PDB file of C-alpha atoms in Angstrom:
ATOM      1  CA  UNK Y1062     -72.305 -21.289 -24.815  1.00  0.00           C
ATOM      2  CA  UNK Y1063     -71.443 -17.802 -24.187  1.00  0.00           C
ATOM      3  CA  UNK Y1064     -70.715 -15.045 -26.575  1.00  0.00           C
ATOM      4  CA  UNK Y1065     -67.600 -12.457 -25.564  1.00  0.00           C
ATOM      5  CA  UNK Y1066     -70.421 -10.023 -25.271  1.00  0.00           C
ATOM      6  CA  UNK Y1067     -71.618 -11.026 -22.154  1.00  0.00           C
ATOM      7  CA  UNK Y1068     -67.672  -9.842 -20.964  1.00  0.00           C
ATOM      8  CA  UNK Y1069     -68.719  -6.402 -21.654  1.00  0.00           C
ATOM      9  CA  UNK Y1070     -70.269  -6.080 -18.241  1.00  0.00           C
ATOM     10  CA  UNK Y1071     -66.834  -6.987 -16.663  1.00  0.00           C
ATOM     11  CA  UNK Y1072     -64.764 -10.190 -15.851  1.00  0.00           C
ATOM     12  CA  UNK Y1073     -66.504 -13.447 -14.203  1.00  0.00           C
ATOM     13  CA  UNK Y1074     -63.526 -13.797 -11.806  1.00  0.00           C
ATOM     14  CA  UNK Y1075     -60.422 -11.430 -10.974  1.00  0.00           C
ATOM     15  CA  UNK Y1076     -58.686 -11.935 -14.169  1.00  0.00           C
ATOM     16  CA  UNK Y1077     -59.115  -8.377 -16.621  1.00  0.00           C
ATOM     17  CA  UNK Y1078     -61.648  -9.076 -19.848  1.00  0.00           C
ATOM     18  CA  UNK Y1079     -59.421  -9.042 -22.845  1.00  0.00           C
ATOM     19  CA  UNK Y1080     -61.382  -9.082 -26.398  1.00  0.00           C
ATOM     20  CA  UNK Y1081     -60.668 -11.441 -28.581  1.00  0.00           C
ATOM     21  CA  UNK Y1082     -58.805 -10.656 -31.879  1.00  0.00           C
ATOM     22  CA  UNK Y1083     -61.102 -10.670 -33.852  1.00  0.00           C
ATOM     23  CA  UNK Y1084     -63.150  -7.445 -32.628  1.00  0.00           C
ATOM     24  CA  UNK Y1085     -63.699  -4.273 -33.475  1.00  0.00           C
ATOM     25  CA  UNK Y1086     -61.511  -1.596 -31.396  1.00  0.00           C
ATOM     26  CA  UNK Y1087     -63.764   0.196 -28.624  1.00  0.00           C
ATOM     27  CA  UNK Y1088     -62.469   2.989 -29.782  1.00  0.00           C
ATOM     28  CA  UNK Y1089     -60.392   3.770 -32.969  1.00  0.00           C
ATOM     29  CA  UNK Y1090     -60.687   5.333 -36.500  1.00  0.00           C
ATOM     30  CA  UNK Y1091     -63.458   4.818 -38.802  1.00  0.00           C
ATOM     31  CA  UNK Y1092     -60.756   2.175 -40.959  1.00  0.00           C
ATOM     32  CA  UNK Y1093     -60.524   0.466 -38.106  1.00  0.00           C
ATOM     33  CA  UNK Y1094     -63.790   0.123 -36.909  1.00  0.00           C
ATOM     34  CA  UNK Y1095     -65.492  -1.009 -40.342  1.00  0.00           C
ATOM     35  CA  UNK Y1096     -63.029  -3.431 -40.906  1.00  0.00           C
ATOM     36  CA  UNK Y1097     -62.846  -4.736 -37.507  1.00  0.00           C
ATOM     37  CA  UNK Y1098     -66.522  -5.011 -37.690  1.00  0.00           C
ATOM     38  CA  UNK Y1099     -66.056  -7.017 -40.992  1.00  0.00           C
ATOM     39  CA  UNK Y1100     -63.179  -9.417 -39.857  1.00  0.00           C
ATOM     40  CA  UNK Y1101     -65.604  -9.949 -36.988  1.00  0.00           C
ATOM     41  CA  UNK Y1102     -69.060 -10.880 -39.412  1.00  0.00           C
ATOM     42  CA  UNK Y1103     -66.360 -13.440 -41.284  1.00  0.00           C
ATOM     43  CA  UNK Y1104     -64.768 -14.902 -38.254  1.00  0.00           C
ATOM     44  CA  UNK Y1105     -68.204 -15.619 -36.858  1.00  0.00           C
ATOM     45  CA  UNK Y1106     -69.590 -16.913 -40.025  1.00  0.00           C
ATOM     46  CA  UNK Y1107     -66.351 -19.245 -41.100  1.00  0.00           C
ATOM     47  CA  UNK Y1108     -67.363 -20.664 -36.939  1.00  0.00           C
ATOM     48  CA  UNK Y1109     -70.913 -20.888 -37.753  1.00  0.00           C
ATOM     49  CA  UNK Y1110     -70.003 -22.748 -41.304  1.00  0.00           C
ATOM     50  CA  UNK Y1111     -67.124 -24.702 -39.879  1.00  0.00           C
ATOM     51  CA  UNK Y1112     -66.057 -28.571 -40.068  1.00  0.00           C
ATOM     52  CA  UNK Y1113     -69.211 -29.648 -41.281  1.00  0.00           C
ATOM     53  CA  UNK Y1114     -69.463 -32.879 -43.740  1.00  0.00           C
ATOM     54  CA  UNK Y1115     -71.928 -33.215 -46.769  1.00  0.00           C
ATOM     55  CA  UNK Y1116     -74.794 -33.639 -45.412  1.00  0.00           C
ATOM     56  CA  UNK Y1117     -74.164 -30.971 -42.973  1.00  0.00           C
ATOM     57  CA  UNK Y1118     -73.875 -28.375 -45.494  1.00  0.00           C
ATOM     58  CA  UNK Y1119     -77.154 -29.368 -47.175  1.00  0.00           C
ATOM     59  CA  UNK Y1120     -79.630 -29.357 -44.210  1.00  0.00           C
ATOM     60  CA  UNK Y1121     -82.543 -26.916 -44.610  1.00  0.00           C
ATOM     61  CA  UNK Y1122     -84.685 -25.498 -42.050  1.00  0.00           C
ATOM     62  CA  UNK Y1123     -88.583 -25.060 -42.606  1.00  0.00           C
ATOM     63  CA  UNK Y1124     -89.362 -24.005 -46.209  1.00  0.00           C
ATOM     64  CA  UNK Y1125     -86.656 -22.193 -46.723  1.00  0.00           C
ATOM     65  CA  UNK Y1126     -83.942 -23.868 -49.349  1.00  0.00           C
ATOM     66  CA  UNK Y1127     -81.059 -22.167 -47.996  1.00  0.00           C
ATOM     67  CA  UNK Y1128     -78.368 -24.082 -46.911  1.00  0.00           C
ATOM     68  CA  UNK Y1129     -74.740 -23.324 -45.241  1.00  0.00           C
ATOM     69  CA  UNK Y1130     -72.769 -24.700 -47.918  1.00  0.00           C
ATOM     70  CA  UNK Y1131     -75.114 -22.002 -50.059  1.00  0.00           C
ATOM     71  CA  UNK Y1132     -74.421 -19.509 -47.728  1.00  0.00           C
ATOM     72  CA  UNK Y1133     -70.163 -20.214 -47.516  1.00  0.00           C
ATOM     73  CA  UNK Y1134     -70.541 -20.341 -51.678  1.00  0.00           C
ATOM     74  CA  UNK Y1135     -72.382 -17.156 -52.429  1.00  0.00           C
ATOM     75  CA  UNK Y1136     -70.513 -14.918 -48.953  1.00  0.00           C
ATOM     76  CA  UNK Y1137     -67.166 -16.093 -51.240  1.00  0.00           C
ATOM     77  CA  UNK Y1138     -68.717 -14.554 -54.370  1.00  0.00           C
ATOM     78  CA  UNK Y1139     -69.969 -11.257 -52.615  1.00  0.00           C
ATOM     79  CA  UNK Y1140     -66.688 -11.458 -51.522  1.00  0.00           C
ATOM     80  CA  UNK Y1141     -64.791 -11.467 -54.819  1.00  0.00           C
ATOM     81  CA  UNK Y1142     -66.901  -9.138 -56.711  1.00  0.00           C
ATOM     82  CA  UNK Y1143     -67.254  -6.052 -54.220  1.00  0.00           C
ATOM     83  CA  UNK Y1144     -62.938  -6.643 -53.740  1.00  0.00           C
ATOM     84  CA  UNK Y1145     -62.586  -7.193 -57.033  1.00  0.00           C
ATOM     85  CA  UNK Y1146     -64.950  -5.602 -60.291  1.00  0.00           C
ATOM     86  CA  UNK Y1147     -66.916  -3.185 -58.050  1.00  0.00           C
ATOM     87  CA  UNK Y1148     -63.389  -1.317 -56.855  1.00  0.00           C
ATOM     88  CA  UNK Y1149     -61.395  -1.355 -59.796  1.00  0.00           C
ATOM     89  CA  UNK Y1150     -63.254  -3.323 -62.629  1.00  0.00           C
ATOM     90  CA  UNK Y1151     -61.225  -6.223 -62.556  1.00  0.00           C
ATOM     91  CA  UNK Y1152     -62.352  -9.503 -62.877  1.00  0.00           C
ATOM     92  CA  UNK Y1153     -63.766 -11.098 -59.765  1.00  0.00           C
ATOM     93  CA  UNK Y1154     -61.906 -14.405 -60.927  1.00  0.00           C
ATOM     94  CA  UNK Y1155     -63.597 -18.316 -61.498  1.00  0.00           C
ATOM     95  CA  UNK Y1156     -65.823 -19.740 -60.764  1.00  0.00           C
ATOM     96  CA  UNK Y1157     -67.619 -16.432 -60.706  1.00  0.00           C
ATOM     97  CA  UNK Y1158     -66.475 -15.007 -64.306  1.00  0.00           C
ATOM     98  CA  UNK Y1159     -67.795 -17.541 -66.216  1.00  0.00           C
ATOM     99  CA  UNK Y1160     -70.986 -18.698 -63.966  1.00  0.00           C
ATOM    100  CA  UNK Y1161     -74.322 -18.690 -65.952  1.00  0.00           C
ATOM    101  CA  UNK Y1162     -75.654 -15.942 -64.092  1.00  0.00           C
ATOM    102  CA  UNK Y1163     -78.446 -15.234 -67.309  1.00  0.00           C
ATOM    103  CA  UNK Y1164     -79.455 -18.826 -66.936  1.00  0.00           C
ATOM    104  CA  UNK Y1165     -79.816 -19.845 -63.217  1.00  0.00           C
ATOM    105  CA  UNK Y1166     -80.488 -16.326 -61.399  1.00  0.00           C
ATOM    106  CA  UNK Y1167     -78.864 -18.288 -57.748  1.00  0.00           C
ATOM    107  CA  UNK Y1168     -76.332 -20.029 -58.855  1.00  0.00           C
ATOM    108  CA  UNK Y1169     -74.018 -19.603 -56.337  1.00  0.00           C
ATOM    109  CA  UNK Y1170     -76.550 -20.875 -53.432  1.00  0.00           C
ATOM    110  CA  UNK Y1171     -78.034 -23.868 -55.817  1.00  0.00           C
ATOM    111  CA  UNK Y1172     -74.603 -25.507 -56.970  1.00  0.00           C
ATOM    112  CA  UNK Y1173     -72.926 -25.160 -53.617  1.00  0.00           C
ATOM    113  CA  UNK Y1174     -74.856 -28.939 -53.198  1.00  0.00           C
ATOM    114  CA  UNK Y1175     -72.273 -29.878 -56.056  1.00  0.00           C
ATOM    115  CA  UNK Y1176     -69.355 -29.009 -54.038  1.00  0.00           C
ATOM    116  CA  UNK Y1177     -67.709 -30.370 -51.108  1.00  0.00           C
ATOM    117  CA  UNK Y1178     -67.163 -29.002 -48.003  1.00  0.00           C
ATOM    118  CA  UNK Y1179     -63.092 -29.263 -48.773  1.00  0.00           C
ATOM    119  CA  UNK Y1180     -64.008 -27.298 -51.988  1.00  0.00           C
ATOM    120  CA  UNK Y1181     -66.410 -25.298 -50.598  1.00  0.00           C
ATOM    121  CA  UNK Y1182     -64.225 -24.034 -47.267  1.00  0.00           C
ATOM    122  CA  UNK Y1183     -61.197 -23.733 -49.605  1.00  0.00           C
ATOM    123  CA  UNK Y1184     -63.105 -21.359 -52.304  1.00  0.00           C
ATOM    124  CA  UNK Y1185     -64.096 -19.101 -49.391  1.00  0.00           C
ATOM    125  CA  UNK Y1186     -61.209 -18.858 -47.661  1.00  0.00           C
ATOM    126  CA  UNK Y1187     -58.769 -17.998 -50.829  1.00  0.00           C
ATOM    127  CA  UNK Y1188     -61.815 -15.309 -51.712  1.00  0.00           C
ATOM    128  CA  UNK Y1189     -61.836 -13.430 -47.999  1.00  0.00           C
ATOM    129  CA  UNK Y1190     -57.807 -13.388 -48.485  1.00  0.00           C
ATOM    130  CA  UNK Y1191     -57.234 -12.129 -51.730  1.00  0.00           C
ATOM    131  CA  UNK Y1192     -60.309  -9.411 -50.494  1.00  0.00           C
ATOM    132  CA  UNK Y1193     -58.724  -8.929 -47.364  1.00  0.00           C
ATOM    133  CA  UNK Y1194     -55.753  -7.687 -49.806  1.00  0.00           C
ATOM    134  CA  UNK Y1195     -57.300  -5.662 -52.634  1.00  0.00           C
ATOM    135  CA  UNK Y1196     -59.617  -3.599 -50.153  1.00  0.00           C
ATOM    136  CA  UNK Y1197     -56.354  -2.492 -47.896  1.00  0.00           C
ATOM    137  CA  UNK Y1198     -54.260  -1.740 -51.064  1.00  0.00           C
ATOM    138  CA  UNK Y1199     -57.740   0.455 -52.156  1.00  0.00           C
ATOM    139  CA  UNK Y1200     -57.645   1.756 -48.871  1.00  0.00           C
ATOM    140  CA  UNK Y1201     -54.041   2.781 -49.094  1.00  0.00           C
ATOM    141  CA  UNK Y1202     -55.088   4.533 -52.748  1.00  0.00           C
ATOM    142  CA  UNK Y1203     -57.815   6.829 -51.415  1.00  0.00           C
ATOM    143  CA  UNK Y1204     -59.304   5.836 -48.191  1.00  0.00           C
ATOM    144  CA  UNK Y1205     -62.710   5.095 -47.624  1.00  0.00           C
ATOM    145  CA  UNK Y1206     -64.160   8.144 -49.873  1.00  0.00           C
ATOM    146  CA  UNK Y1207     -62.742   7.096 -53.289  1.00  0.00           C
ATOM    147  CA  UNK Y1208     -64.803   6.646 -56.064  1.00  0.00           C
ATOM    148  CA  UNK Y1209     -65.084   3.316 -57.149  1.00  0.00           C
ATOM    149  CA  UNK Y1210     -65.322   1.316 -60.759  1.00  0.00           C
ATOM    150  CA  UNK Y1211     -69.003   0.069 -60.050  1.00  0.00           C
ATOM    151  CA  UNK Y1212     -69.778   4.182 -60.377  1.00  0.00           C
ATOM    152  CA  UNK Y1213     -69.418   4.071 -63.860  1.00  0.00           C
ATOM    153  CA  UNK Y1214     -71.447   0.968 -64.688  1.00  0.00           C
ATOM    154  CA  UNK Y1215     -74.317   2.142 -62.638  1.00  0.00           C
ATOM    155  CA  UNK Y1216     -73.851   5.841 -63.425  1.00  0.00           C
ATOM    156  CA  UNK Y1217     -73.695   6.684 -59.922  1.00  0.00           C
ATOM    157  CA  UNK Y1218     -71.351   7.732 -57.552  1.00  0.00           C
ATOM    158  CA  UNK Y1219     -70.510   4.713 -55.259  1.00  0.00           C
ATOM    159  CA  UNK Y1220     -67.493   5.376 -52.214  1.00  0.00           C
ATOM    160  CA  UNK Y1221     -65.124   2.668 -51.181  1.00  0.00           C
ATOM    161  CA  UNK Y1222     -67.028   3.255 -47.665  1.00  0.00           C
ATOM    162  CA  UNK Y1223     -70.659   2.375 -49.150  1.00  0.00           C
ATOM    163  CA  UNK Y1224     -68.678  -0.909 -50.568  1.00  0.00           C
ATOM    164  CA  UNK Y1225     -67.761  -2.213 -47.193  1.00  0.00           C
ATOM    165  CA  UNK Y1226     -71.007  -0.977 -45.430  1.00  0.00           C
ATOM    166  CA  UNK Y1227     -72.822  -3.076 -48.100  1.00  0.00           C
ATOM    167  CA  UNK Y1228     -70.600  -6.385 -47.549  1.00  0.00           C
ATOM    168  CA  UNK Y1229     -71.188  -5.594 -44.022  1.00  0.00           C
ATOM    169  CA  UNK Y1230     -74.998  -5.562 -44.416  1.00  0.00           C
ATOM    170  CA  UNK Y1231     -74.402  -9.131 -46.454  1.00  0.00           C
ATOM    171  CA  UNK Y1232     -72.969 -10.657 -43.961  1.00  0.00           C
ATOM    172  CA  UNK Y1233     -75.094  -9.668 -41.067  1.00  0.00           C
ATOM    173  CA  UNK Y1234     -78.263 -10.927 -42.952  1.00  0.00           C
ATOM    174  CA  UNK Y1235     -76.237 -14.098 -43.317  1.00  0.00           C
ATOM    175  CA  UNK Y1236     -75.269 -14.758 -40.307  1.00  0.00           C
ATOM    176  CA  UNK Y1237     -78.749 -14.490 -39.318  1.00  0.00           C
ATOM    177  CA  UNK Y1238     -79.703 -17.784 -41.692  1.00  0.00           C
ATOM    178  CA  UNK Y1239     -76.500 -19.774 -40.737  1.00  0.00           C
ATOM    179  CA  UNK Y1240     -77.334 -19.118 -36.888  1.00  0.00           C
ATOM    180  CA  UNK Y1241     -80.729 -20.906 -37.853  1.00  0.00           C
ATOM    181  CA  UNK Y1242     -79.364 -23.289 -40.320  1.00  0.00           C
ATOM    182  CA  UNK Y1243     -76.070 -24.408 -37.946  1.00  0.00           C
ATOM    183  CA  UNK Y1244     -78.757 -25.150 -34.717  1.00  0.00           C
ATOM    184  CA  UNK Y1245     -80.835 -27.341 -36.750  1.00  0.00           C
ATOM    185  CA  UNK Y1246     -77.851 -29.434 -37.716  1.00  0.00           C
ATOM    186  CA  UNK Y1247     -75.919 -29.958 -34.517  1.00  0.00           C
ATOM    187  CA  UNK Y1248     -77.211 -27.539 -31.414  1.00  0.00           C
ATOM    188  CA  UNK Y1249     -74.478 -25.236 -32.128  1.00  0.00           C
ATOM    189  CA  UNK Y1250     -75.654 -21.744 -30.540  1.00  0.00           C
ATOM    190  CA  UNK Y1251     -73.440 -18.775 -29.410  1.00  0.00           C
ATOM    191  CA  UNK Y1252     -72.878 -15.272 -30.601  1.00  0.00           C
ATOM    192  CA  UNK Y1253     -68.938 -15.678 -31.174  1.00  0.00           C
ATOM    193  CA  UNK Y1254     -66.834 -18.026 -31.548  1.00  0.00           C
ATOM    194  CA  UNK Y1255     -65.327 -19.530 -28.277  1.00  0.00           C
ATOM    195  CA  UNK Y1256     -61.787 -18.104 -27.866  1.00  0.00           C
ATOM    196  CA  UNK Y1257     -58.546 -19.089 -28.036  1.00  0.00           C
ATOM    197  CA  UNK Y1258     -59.914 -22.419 -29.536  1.00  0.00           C
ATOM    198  CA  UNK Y1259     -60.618 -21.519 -33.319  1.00  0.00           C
ATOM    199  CA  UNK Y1260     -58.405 -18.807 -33.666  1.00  0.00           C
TER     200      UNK Y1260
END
């Protein structure tokens, strides 16, 4: 499989290269490159996770205990919380609020293998949408440079840019594992997703 990368160099055959939706522009506003860069990381990674059964999401590769359905459950918390409690100190919603986060230190990753992939693909999608909202009614506040909530609980001064740059850097190690993870299961290899098919 090819990845719309390899376009960059120019068009196969006489039709123009046109990038698929989901990029980043080649040239815009710092808005619109950081969150075209993120709607890019979660496309990819909802491909890489995608229409998987049980067992699917539960396959581990070497000594490593990650899995993809721990991946999809904890990207969906990271999700919620920096949207969420980190901008304005609002609750990042269940099953987050009342997870025993004292008790079992990963317990997003190690009860994903309670969950089914319906569950699992449902939880993250309704988390990147309601983010998706919150971070462009933020951005409408006070652009990128605002001061967010999380400043005061860590007595530091934390922007609305250093937010997404983090959930950026989340998802980019991520991807990494589910790349990994998703070839182990089925062969599935590819930078991006192939389009128009899962768009």
């Amino acid at each position: 499989m090819t990845s719309s990368d390899d376009s960059l160099d120019g068009p196969t055959d006489d039709r123009p290269w046109v990038p698929p939706p989901w990029d980043p522009p080649l040239a815009g506003t710092e808005i619109e490159h950081v969150l075209g860069s993120l709607e890019r990381l979660r496309v990819t990674f909802r491909w890489k996770t995608g229409g998987l059964d049980a067992a699917a999401m539960n396959t581990t590769v070497g000594a490593s205990t990650l899995t993809l359905g721990g991946l999809i459950k904890h990207l969906a918390g990271v999700e919620a919380m920096k949207a969420g409690p980190e901008i304005d100190g609002s609750s990042p919603g269940e099953p987050w609020a009342s997870a025993p986060w004292d008790e079992v230190q990963d317990w997003d990753f190690t009860s994903a293998g309670q969950d089914s992939p319906e569950q699992l693909y449902a939880l993250y999608d309704a988390a990147v949408t309601q983010a998706q909202s919150r971070l462009e009614a933020a951005l409408d506040r006070g652009g990128l440079g605002q001061r967010l909530a999380l400043s005061d609980q860590v007595d530091l001064e934390v922007s609305l840019r250093r937010n997404l740059f983090d959930l950026i850097e989340e998802y980019s190690r991520h991807l990494g594992h589910a790349d990994l993870i998703r070839e182990a299961v089925d062969g599935q290899v590819g930078l991006d997703p192939p389009y128009p098919e899962v768009y």
